[in-house]
Amino acid sequence: MGVPGPFPGSAGRPDAPVLDREEADRALARLGAEYEAIEGSLLALQDHAGRRLLEGAELSGVTKERWGETERSLAVLWSLFDAYTEVLTAAREVRARRRWPSAEDLAELSEVLRGGAAPVAAGAGDGGRIGLEELVGRLTGLYARSLDVIVAADAVWSALPARIDLLAEELRRTRSLAHSVGVRPGEHPAGDDLERITDELARLRAQVIADPLAFWVSSGAGSAAPGGGRPDTVRYDRAARALEDIRREVAAVLDVRQDAERRLMLLRDVLSRADRTLTEARQARGEVLAKIAASEVPAVSGPSTVLHEQLAAAAEYRRRAQWHRLSPLLDSLEERAEDELQRARESLTAVTAPLAVRAELRGRLDAYRARVTRHGLSADPLLVERYDLARRMLWSAPCDLRAAEQAVWRYQDAAAEAIVPEPWDGRGEP
């Protein structure tokens, strides 16, 4: 769609000497060219698609106000152009009187061509007669303001409604997909958001159609380009971002639907392992209490009934295809189930710690016994006595770990003293 260009500058200067024939002909030619340029611009403005849309639209707000002003300006423009036409016609008539104009003809023609007065109707400004330079100035100003309104409105109408319609179509597809996975108004926050975006796009489109200039941001940089500025897309962009967030959420729910059974099986496995570990910890605690004396053994809690209830609820959500409810529940359960398994393992480690200590003491005692035997000291009375005492403590129930540990240390000390070789005096074998 072409945009009409600005008017050319005014021809002629007042208070100049009388033109000769050649100068008059050149000035008349310039005036004719200027007239054709103005006429072309006005016709292009009259035929501009934006003007036709404004003329046929039910407008409101700032656009209704400014278009009313513009319509009055357009009427004045054509009135001023008629005055311009009258001047040009008068000049051409003077020049057409004779091939070689007389001095009186040249004087009259000079007055017209160099800014002579043009008749202006009362509704086209101040009325009366004005000079050609002032007339062209008025034409140029009114034309620029009118073109600015028309181009700005057309730019908004060209940019926003089509984009809004595309986003609305995308919203319809997203809403259909969301409904298929249970994301509906009143049942899921994203469903409510979809309804809000739908209403917002409908309001936005109606407001853009009725009041496009309310969605125009002027460049404010003093640009001489018609309609200098850009469409305001803040509300559209906000709706587009919100819809994109919902699309990601719906995609996540779809992923849950496709992967729900596998995730539920993994959750059952993790909770089952946690339950078995807690059962093992309870059994180990009974063994520790029976075999280890003077030891504080922590209590072992039972399986988490809350997690099992939530797992049952997740299975029910899957059965009923309530994917939007299943999605956040699975995310929470996966994290908490791993925590439950870790808690069970820590509980087992805590209750079996005394048995681990006893096993370590037994291993240490046997290791020193083997070392003593390698050095041929297995029959040493002190070592035999201390070994037997430590062994009885470690292999009896209940075992006093503190006393047994002391007995092992005493055997280690005695063994270390017995194994240390005698100093060599240099006269033979040590």
Coordinates of C-alpha atoms in Angstrom, one line a residue, residues 91-363:
A91 CA -3.0 32.5 -14.5
R92 CA -3.5 30.2 -17.5
E93 CA -6.3 32.3 -18.8
V94 CA -4.2 35.5 -18.6
R95 CA -1.3 33.7 -20.4
A96 CA -3.7 32.3 -23.1
R97 CA -5.0 35.7 -24.1
R98 CA -2.2 36.2 -26.7
R99 CA 1.0 34.6 -27.8
W100 CA 3.1 37.6 -26.9
P101 CA 1.6 39.0 -23.7
S102 CA 1.4 42.7 -23.3
A103 CA 3.0 44.6 -20.4
E104 CA -0.4 44.7 -18.6
D105 CA -0.7 40.9 -19.1
L106 CA 2.8 40.3 -17.7
A107 CA 2.1 42.5 -14.7
E108 CA -1.1 40.7 -13.9
L109 CA 0.5 37.3 -14.5
S110 CA 3.5 38.2 -12.3
E111 CA 1.1 39.2 -9.5
V112 CA -0.6 35.8 -9.6
L113 CA 2.5 33.6 -10.1
R114 CA 4.5 35.4 -7.4
G115 CA 2.0 34.8 -4.6
G116 CA -1.1 36.6 -5.7
A117 CA -4.2 36.3 -3.5
A118 CA -6.4 33.3 -3.7
P119 CA -10.1 33.3 -2.7
V120 CA -10.7 31.0 0.3
A121 CA -14.1 30.0 1.6
A122 CA -15.0 30.9 5.2
G123 CA -15.0 27.2 6.2
A124 CA -11.5 26.7 4.9
G125 CA -9.6 28.7 7.5
D126 CA -10.0 32.4 8.1
G127 CA -11.8 33.0 4.8
G128 CA -11.2 35.9 2.4
R129 CA -8.1 35.9 0.2
I130 CA -4.6 34.6 1.0
G131 CA -1.4 34.4 -0.9
L132 CA -0.3 31.3 -2.7
E133 CA 2.6 30.7 -0.3
E134 CA 0.3 30.8 2.7
L135 CA -2.2 28.6 0.9
V136 CA 0.4 26.0 0.1
G137 CA 1.6 26.1 3.8
R138 CA -1.9 25.4 5.0
L139 CA -2.3 22.6 2.5
T140 CA 1.0 21.1 3.6
G141 CA 0.2 21.3 7.3
L142 CA -3.3 19.9 7.0
Y143 CA -2.1 17.1 4.7
A144 CA 0.7 16.0 7.0
R145 CA -1.6 15.9 10.1
S146 CA -4.3 14.0 8.2
L147 CA -1.8 11.6 6.7
D148 CA -0.3 10.9 10.1
V149 CA -3.7 9.9 11.6
I150 CA -4.5 7.7 8.6
V151 CA -1.1 6.0 8.4
A152 CA -1.0 5.3 12.2
A153 CA -4.4 3.8 12.3
D154 CA -3.7 1.7 9.2
A155 CA -0.4 0.5 10.7
V156 CA -2.1 -0.7 13.9
W157 CA -4.9 -2.4 11.9
S158 CA -2.3 -4.0 9.7
A159 CA -0.2 -5.3 12.6
L160 CA -2.4 -6.2 15.5
P161 CA -5.7 -7.9 14.5
A162 CA -4.0 -10.5 12.3
R163 CA -1.5 -11.3 15.1
I164 CA -4.3 -11.5 17.6
D165 CA -6.3 -13.8 15.4
L166 CA -3.2 -16.1 15.0
L167 CA -2.7 -16.2 18.7
A168 CA -6.4 -16.8 19.3
E169 CA -6.2 -19.8 16.9
E170 CA -3.2 -21.1 18.8
L171 CA -5.0 -20.6 22.0
R172 CA -8.0 -22.7 20.8
R173 CA -5.7 -25.6 19.9
T174 CA -3.9 -25.3 23.3
R175 CA -7.3 -25.2 25.1
S176 CA -8.5 -28.3 23.3
L177 CA -5.4 -30.2 24.1
A178 CA -5.5 -28.9 27.7
H179 CA -9.1 -30.1 28.1
S180 CA -8.1 -33.6 26.9
V181 CA -5.7 -33.9 29.8
G182 CA -8.0 -32.5 32.4
V183 CA -6.7 -28.9 32.4
R184 CA -10.1 -27.2 32.6
P185 CA -11.4 -24.0 34.2
G186 CA -12.3 -24.5 37.9
E187 CA -10.2 -27.7 38.0
H188 CA -6.7 -26.4 37.2
P189 CA -5.1 -23.0 37.5
A190 CA -3.9 -23.2 33.9
G191 CA -7.5 -23.8 32.8
D192 CA -8.5 -20.6 34.5
D193 CA -5.6 -18.8 32.8
L194 CA -6.7 -20.0 29.4
E195 CA -10.1 -18.5 30.0
R196 CA -8.6 -15.2 31.1
I197 CA -6.3 -15.1 28.0
T198 CA -9.3 -15.9 25.8
D199 CA -11.3 -13.0 27.3
E200 CA -8.3 -10.7 27.1
L201 CA -7.7 -11.4 23.4
A202 CA -11.4 -10.8 22.6
R203 CA -11.3 -7.5 24.4
L204 CA -8.0 -6.5 22.9
R205 CA -9.2 -7.2 19.3
A206 CA -12.4 -5.2 19.8
Q207 CA -10.5 -2.3 21.2
V208 CA -7.9 -2.3 18.5
I209 CA -10.6 -2.3 15.8
A210 CA -12.6 0.5 17.4
D211 CA -9.7 2.7 18.7
P212 CA -6.5 1.9 16.8
L213 CA -4.8 5.2 17.7
A214 CA -5.0 4.1 21.4
F215 CA -2.4 1.4 20.4
W216 CA 0.0 3.7 18.6
V217 CA 3.3 4.8 20.2
S218 CA 4.7 7.9 18.6
S219 CA 8.4 7.9 18.0
G220 CA 8.7 11.3 19.6
A221 CA 11.9 11.9 17.7
G222 CA 10.6 14.6 15.4
S223 CA 10.6 12.3 12.5
A224 CA 9.0 13.7 9.3
A225 CA 8.0 10.3 8.2
P226 CA 4.2 9.9 8.1
G227 CA 2.9 8.0 11.1
G228 CA 6.3 8.1 12.8
G229 CA 6.0 5.5 15.6
R230 CA 5.0 1.9 16.1
P231 CA 2.0 -0.2 17.2
D232 CA 1.8 -0.8 20.9
T233 CA 2.0 -4.6 21.4
V234 CA 2.4 -4.7 25.2
R235 CA -0.9 -6.4 25.9
Y236 CA -0.5 -8.8 23.0
D237 CA 3.0 -9.7 24.0
R238 CA 1.9 -10.3 27.6
A239 CA -0.9 -12.7 26.4
A240 CA 1.5 -14.5 24.1
R241 CA 4.0 -15.1 27.0
A242 CA 1.2 -16.3 29.3
L243 CA 0.0 -18.7 26.6
E244 CA 3.5 -20.0 26.1
D245 CA 3.8 -20.8 29.8
I246 CA 0.5 -22.7 29.7
R247 CA 1.7 -24.6 26.6
R248 CA 4.8 -25.8 28.5
E249 CA 2.6 -26.8 31.5
V250 CA 0.2 -28.7 29.3
A251 CA 3.2 -30.4 27.6
A252 CA 4.5 -31.4 31.0
V253 CA 1.1 -32.9 31.8
L254 CA 1.2 -34.8 28.5
D255 CA 4.6 -36.2 29.4
V256 CA 3.1 -37.4 32.7
R257 CA 0.3 -39.2 30.9
Q258 CA 2.8 -41.0 28.6
D259 CA 5.2 -41.9 31.4
A260 CA 2.8 -42.3 34.4
E261 CA 2.9 -46.1 34.7
R262 CA 6.7 -46.3 34.6
R263 CA 7.0 -43.6 37.2
L264 CA 4.4 -45.2 39.4
M265 CA 6.3 -48.6 39.2
L266 CA 9.5 -46.9 40.2
L267 CA 7.8 -45.2 43.1
R268 CA 6.3 -48.5 44.3
D269 CA 9.8 -50.1 44.1
V270 CA 11.5 -47.3 46.1
L271 CA 8.9 -47.3 48.8
S272 CA 9.0 -51.2 48.9
R273 CA 12.8 -51.0 49.4
A274 CA 12.4 -48.4 52.1
D275 CA 9.8 -50.7 53.9
R276 CA 12.1 -53.7 53.6
T277 CA 15.0 -51.7 54.9
L278 CA 12.9 -50.5 57.9
T279 CA 11.8 -54.1 58.6
E280 CA 15.4 -55.2 58.5
A281 CA 16.3 -52.4 60.9
R282 CA 13.7 -53.4 63.4
Q283 CA 14.9 -57.0 63.3
A284 CA 18.5 -55.9 63.7
R285 CA 17.5 -53.7 66.6
G286 CA 16.0 -56.8 68.4
E287 CA 19.2 -58.7 67.7
V288 CA 21.4 -55.8 69.0
L289 CA 19.4 -55.5 72.2
A290 CA 19.8 -59.3 72.7
K291 CA 23.5 -59.5 71.9
I292 CA 25.0 -56.1 73.0
A293 CA 24.9 -54.9 76.5
A294 CA 25.2 -51.3 77.8
S295 CA 24.5 -49.8 74.3
E296 CA 21.9 -47.2 73.3
V297 CA 20.0 -48.4 70.3
P298 CA 17.7 -45.9 68.5
A299 CA 14.1 -46.8 67.9
V300 CA 13.0 -47.7 64.4
S301 CA 9.8 -46.1 63.0
G302 CA 7.3 -47.8 60.8
P303 CA 6.7 -47.2 57.1
S304 CA 5.3 -43.7 56.1
T305 CA 1.5 -44.2 55.9
V306 CA 1.2 -40.7 54.3
L307 CA 3.4 -41.7 51.3
H308 CA 1.5 -45.0 50.8
E309 CA -1.8 -43.1 50.9
Q310 CA -0.5 -40.6 48.3
L311 CA 0.8 -43.4 46.1
A312 CA -2.6 -44.9 46.2
A313 CA -4.1 -41.5 45.3
A314 CA -1.7 -41.2 42.4
A315 CA -2.7 -44.6 41.0
E316 CA -6.3 -43.5 41.3
Y317 CA -5.6 -40.3 39.4
R318 CA -4.0 -42.3 36.6
R319 CA -7.0 -44.6 36.5
R320 CA -9.3 -41.7 36.1
A321 CA -7.0 -39.9 33.7
Q322 CA -6.7 -36.9 36.0
W323 CA -3.3 -36.1 34.6
H324 CA -3.2 -32.5 35.8
R325 CA -3.6 -33.7 39.4
L326 CA -1.2 -36.6 38.9
S327 CA 1.7 -34.4 37.5
P328 CA 2.5 -32.4 40.7
L329 CA 1.8 -35.4 43.0
L330 CA 4.3 -37.6 41.1
D331 CA 6.9 -34.8 41.3
S332 CA 6.4 -34.5 45.1
L333 CA 6.3 -38.3 45.7
E334 CA 9.5 -39.0 43.7
E335 CA 11.4 -36.6 45.9
R336 CA 9.9 -37.8 49.2
A337 CA 10.2 -41.5 48.4
E338 CA 13.9 -41.1 47.9
D339 CA 14.1 -39.3 51.2
E340 CA 12.2 -42.1 52.8
L341 CA 14.6 -44.7 51.4
Q342 CA 17.5 -42.7 52.7
R343 CA 15.9 -42.4 56.1
A344 CA 15.4 -46.2 56.3
R345 CA 19.1 -46.8 55.3
E346 CA 20.3 -44.4 58.0
S347 CA 18.1 -46.1 60.5
L348 CA 19.5 -49.5 59.7
T349 CA 23.0 -48.1 59.9
A350 CA 22.3 -46.6 63.3
V351 CA 20.8 -49.7 64.9
T352 CA 23.5 -52.0 63.5
A353 CA 26.4 -49.8 64.6
P354 CA 27.1 -51.8 67.8
L355 CA 27.2 -55.1 65.8
A356 CA 29.7 -53.4 63.4
V357 CA 31.8 -52.3 66.3
R358 CA 31.8 -55.9 67.7
A359 CA 32.7 -57.3 64.3
E360 CA 35.6 -54.8 64.1
L361 CA 36.9 -55.8 67.5
R362 CA 36.7 -59.5 66.7
G363 CA 38.6 -58.9 63.5

